[in-house]
XYZ file of N, CA, C and O in Angstrom:
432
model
N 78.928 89.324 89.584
C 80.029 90.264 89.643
C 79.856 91.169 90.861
O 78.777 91.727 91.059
N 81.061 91.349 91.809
C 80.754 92.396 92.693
C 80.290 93.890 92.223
O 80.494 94.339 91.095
N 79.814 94.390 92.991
C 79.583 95.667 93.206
C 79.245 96.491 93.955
O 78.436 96.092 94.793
N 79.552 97.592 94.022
C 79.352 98.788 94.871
C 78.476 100.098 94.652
O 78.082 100.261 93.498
N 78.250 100.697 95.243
C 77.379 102.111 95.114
C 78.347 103.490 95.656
O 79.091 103.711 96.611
N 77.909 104.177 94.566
C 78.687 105.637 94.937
C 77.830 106.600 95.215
O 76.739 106.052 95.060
N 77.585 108.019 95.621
C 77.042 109.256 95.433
C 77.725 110.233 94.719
O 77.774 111.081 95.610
N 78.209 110.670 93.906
C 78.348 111.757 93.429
C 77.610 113.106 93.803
O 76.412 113.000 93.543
N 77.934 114.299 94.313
C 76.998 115.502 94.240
C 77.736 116.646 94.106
O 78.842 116.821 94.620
N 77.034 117.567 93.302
C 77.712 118.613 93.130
C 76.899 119.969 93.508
O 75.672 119.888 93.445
N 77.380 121.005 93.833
C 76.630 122.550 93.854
C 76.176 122.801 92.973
O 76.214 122.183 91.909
N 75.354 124.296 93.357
C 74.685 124.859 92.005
C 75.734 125.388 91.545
O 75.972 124.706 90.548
N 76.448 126.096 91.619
C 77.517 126.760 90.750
C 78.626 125.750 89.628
O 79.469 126.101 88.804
N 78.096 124.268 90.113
C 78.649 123.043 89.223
C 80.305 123.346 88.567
O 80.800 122.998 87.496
N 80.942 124.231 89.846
C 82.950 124.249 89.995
C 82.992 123.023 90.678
O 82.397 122.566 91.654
N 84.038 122.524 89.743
C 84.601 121.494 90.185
C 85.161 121.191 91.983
O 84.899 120.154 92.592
N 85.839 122.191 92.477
C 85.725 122.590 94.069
C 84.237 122.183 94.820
O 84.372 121.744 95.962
N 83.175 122.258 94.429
C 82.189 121.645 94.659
C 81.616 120.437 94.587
O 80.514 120.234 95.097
N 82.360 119.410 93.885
C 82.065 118.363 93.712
C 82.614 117.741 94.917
O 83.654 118.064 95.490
N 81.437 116.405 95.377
C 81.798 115.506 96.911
C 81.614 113.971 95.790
O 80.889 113.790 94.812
N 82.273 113.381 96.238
C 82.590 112.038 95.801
C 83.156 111.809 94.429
O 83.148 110.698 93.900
N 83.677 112.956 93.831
C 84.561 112.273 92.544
C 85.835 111.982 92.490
O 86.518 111.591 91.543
N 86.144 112.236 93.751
C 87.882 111.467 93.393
C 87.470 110.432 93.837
O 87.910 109.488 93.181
N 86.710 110.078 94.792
C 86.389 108.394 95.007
C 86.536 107.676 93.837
O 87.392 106.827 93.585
N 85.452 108.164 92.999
C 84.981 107.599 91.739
C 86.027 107.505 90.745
O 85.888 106.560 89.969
N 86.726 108.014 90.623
C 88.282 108.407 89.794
C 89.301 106.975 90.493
O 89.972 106.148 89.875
N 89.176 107.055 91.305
C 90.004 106.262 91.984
C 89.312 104.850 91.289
O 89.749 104.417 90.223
N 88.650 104.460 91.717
C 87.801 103.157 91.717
C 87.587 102.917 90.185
O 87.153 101.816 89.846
N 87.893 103.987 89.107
C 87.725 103.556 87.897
C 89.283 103.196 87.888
O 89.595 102.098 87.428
N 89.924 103.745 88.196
C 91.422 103.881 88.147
C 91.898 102.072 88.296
O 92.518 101.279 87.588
N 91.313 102.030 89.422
C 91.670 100.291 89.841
C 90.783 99.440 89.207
O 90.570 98.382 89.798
N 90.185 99.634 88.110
C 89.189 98.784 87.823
C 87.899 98.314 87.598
O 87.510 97.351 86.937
N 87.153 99.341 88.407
C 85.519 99.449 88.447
C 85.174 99.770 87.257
O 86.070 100.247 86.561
N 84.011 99.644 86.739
C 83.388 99.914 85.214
C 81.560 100.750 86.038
O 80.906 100.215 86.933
N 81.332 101.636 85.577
C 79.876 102.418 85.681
C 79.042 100.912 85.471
O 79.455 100.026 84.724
N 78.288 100.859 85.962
C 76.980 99.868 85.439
C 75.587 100.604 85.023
O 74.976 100.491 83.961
N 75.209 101.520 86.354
C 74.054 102.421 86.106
C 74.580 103.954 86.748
O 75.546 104.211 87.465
N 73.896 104.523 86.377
C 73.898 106.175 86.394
C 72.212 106.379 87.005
O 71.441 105.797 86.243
N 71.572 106.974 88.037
C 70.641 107.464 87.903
C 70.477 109.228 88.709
O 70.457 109.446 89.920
N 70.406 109.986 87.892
C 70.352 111.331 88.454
C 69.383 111.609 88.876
O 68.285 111.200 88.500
N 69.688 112.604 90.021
C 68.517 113.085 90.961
C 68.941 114.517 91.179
O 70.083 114.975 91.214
N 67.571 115.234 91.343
C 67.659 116.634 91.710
C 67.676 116.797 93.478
O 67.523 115.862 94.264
N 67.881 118.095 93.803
C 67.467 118.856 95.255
C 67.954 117.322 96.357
O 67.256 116.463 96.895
N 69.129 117.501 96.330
C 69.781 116.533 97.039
C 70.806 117.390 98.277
O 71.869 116.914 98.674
N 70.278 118.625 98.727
C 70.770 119.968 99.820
C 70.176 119.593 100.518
O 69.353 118.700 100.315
N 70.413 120.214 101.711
C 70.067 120.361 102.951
C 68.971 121.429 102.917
O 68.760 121.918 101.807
N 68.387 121.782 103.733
C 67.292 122.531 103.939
C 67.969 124.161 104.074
O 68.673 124.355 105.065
N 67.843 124.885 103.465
C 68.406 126.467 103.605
C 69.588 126.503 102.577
O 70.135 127.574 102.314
N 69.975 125.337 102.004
C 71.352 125.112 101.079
C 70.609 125.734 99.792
O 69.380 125.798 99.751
N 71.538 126.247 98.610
C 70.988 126.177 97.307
C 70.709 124.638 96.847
O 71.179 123.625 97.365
N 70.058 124.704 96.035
C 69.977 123.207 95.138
C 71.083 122.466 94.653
O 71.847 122.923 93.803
N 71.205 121.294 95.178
C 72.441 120.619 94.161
C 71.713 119.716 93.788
O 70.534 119.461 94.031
N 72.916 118.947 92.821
C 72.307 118.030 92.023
C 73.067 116.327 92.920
O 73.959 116.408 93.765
N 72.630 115.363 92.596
C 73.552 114.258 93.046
C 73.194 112.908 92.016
O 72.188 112.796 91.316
N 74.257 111.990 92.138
C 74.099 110.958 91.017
C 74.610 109.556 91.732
O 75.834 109.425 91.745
N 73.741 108.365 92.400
C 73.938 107.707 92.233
C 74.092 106.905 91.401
O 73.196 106.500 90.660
N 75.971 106.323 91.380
C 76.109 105.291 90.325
C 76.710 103.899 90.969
O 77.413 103.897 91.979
N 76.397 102.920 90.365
C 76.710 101.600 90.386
C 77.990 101.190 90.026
O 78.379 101.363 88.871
N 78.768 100.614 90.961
C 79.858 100.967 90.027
C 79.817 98.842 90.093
O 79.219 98.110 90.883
N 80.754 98.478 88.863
C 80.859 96.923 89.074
C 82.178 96.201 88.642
O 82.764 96.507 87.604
N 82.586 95.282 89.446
C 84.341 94.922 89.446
C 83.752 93.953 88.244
O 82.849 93.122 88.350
N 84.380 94.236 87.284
C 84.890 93.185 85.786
C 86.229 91.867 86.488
O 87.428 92.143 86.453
N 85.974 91.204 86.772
C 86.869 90.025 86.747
C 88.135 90.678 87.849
O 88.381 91.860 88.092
N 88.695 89.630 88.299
C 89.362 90.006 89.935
C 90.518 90.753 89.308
O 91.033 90.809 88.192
N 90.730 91.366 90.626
C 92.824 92.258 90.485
C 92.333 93.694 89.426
O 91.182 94.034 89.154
N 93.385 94.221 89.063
C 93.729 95.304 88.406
C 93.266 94.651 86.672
O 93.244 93.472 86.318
N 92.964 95.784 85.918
C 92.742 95.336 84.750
C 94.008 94.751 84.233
O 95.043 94.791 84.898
N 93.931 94.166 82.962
C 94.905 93.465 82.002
C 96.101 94.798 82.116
O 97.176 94.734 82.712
N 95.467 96.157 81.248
C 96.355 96.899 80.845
C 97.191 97.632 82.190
O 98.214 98.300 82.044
N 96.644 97.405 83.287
C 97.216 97.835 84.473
C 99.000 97.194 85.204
O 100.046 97.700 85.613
N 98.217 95.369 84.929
C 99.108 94.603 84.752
C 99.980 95.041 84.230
O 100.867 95.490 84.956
N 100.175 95.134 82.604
C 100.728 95.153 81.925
C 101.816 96.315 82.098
O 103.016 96.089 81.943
N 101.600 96.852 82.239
C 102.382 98.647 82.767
C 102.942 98.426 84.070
O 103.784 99.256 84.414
N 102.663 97.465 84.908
C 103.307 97.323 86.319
C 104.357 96.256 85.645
O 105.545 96.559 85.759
N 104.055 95.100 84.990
C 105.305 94.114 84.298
C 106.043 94.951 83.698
O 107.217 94.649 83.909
N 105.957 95.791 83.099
C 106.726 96.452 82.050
C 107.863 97.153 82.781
O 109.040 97.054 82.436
N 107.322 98.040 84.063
C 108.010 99.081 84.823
C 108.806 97.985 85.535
O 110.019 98.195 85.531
N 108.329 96.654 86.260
C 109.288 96.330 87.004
C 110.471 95.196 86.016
O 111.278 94.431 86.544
N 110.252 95.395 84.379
C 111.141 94.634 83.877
C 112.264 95.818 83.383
O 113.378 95.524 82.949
N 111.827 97.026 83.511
C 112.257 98.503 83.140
C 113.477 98.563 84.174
O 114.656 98.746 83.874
N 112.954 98.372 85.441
C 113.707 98.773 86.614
C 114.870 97.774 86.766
O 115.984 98.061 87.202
N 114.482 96.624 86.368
C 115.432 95.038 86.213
C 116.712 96.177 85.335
O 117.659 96.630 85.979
N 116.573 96.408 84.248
C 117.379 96.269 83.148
C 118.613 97.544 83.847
O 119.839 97.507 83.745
N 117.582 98.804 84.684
C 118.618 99.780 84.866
C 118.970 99.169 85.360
O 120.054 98.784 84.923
N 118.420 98.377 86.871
C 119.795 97.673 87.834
C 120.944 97.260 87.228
O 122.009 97.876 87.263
N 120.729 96.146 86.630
C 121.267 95.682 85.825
C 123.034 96.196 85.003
O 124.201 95.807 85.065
N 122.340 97.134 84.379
C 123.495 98.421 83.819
C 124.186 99.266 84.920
O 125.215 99.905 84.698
N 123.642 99.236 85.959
C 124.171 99.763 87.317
C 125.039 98.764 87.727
O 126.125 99.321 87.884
N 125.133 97.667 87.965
C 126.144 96.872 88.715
C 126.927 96.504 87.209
O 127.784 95.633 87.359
N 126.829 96.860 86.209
C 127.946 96.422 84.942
C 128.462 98.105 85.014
O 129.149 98.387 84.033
N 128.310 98.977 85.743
C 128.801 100.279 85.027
C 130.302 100.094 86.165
O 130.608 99.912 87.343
N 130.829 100.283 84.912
C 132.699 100.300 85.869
C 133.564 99.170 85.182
O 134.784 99.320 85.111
N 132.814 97.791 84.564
C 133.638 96.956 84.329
C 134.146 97.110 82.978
O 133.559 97.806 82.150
N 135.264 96.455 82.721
C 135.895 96.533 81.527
C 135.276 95.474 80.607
O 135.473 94.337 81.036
N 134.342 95.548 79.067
C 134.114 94.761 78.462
C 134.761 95.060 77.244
O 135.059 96.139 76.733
N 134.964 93.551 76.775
C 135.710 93.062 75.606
C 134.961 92.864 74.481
O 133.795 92.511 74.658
N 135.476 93.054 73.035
C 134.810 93.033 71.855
C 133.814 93.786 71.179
O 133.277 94.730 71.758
N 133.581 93.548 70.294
C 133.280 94.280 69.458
C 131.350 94.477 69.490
O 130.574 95.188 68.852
N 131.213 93.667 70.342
C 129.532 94.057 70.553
C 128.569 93.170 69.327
O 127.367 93.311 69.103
N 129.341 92.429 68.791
C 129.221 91.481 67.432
C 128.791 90.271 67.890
O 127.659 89.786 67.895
N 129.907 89.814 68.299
C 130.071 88.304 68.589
C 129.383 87.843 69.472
O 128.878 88.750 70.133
N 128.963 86.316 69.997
C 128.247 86.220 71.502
C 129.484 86.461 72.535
O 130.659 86.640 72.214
N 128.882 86.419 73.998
C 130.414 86.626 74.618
C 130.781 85.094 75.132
O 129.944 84.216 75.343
N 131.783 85.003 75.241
C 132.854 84.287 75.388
C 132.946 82.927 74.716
O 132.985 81.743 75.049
N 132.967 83.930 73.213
C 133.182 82.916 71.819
C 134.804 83.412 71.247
O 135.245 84.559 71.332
N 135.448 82.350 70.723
C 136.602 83.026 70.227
C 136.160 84.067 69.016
O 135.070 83.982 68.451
N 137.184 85.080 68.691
C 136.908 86.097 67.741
C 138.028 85.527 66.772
O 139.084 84.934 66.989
N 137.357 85.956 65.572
C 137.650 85.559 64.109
C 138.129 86.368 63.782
O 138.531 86.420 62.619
């Protein structure tokens, strides 16, 4: 399975404004990546910096493309978008019957 490596690190004051590499990580779960390993490490500053903390993690692609449920929500939206069109080029015409019958069956 592919995979990749991240850094995560954060300040001592551990505000979110301080955090370096988590929207990466947000992202990359977002499309698909799954954590494999986590290993935390201390005093990951620069020399004269306060202490931060940092976390290399592993991140690893589960089977190719976007997950199933990702799919699924992109089919959905573009069968969503089908249907308004759809009602968009019928809005104006004159339809017949009673909404019963199939169309263009004689009525009983």
């Amino acid at each position: 399975m592919p995979q990749k490596a991240l850094i995560v690190r954060t300040g001592p004051d551990g505000h979110a404004d301080g955090h370096e590499g988590l929207d990466e990580l947000n992202l990359e779960l977002e499309r698909g990546w799954r954590v494999h390993t986590v290993s935390p490490m201390g005093g990951a500053g620069d020399a004269g910096e306060a202490p931060c903390h940092a976390a290399p993690l592993v991140l690893e692609q589960r089977g190719e493309g976007p997950t199933v449920a990702v799919e699924a929500l992109e089919r959905a939206e573009s069968e969503a978008q089908s249907v308004v069109e759809e009602i968009m080029r019928d809005t104006g015409k004159v339809i017949e019957g009673n909404g019963a019958d199939p169309p263009n069956e004689p009525h009983s």
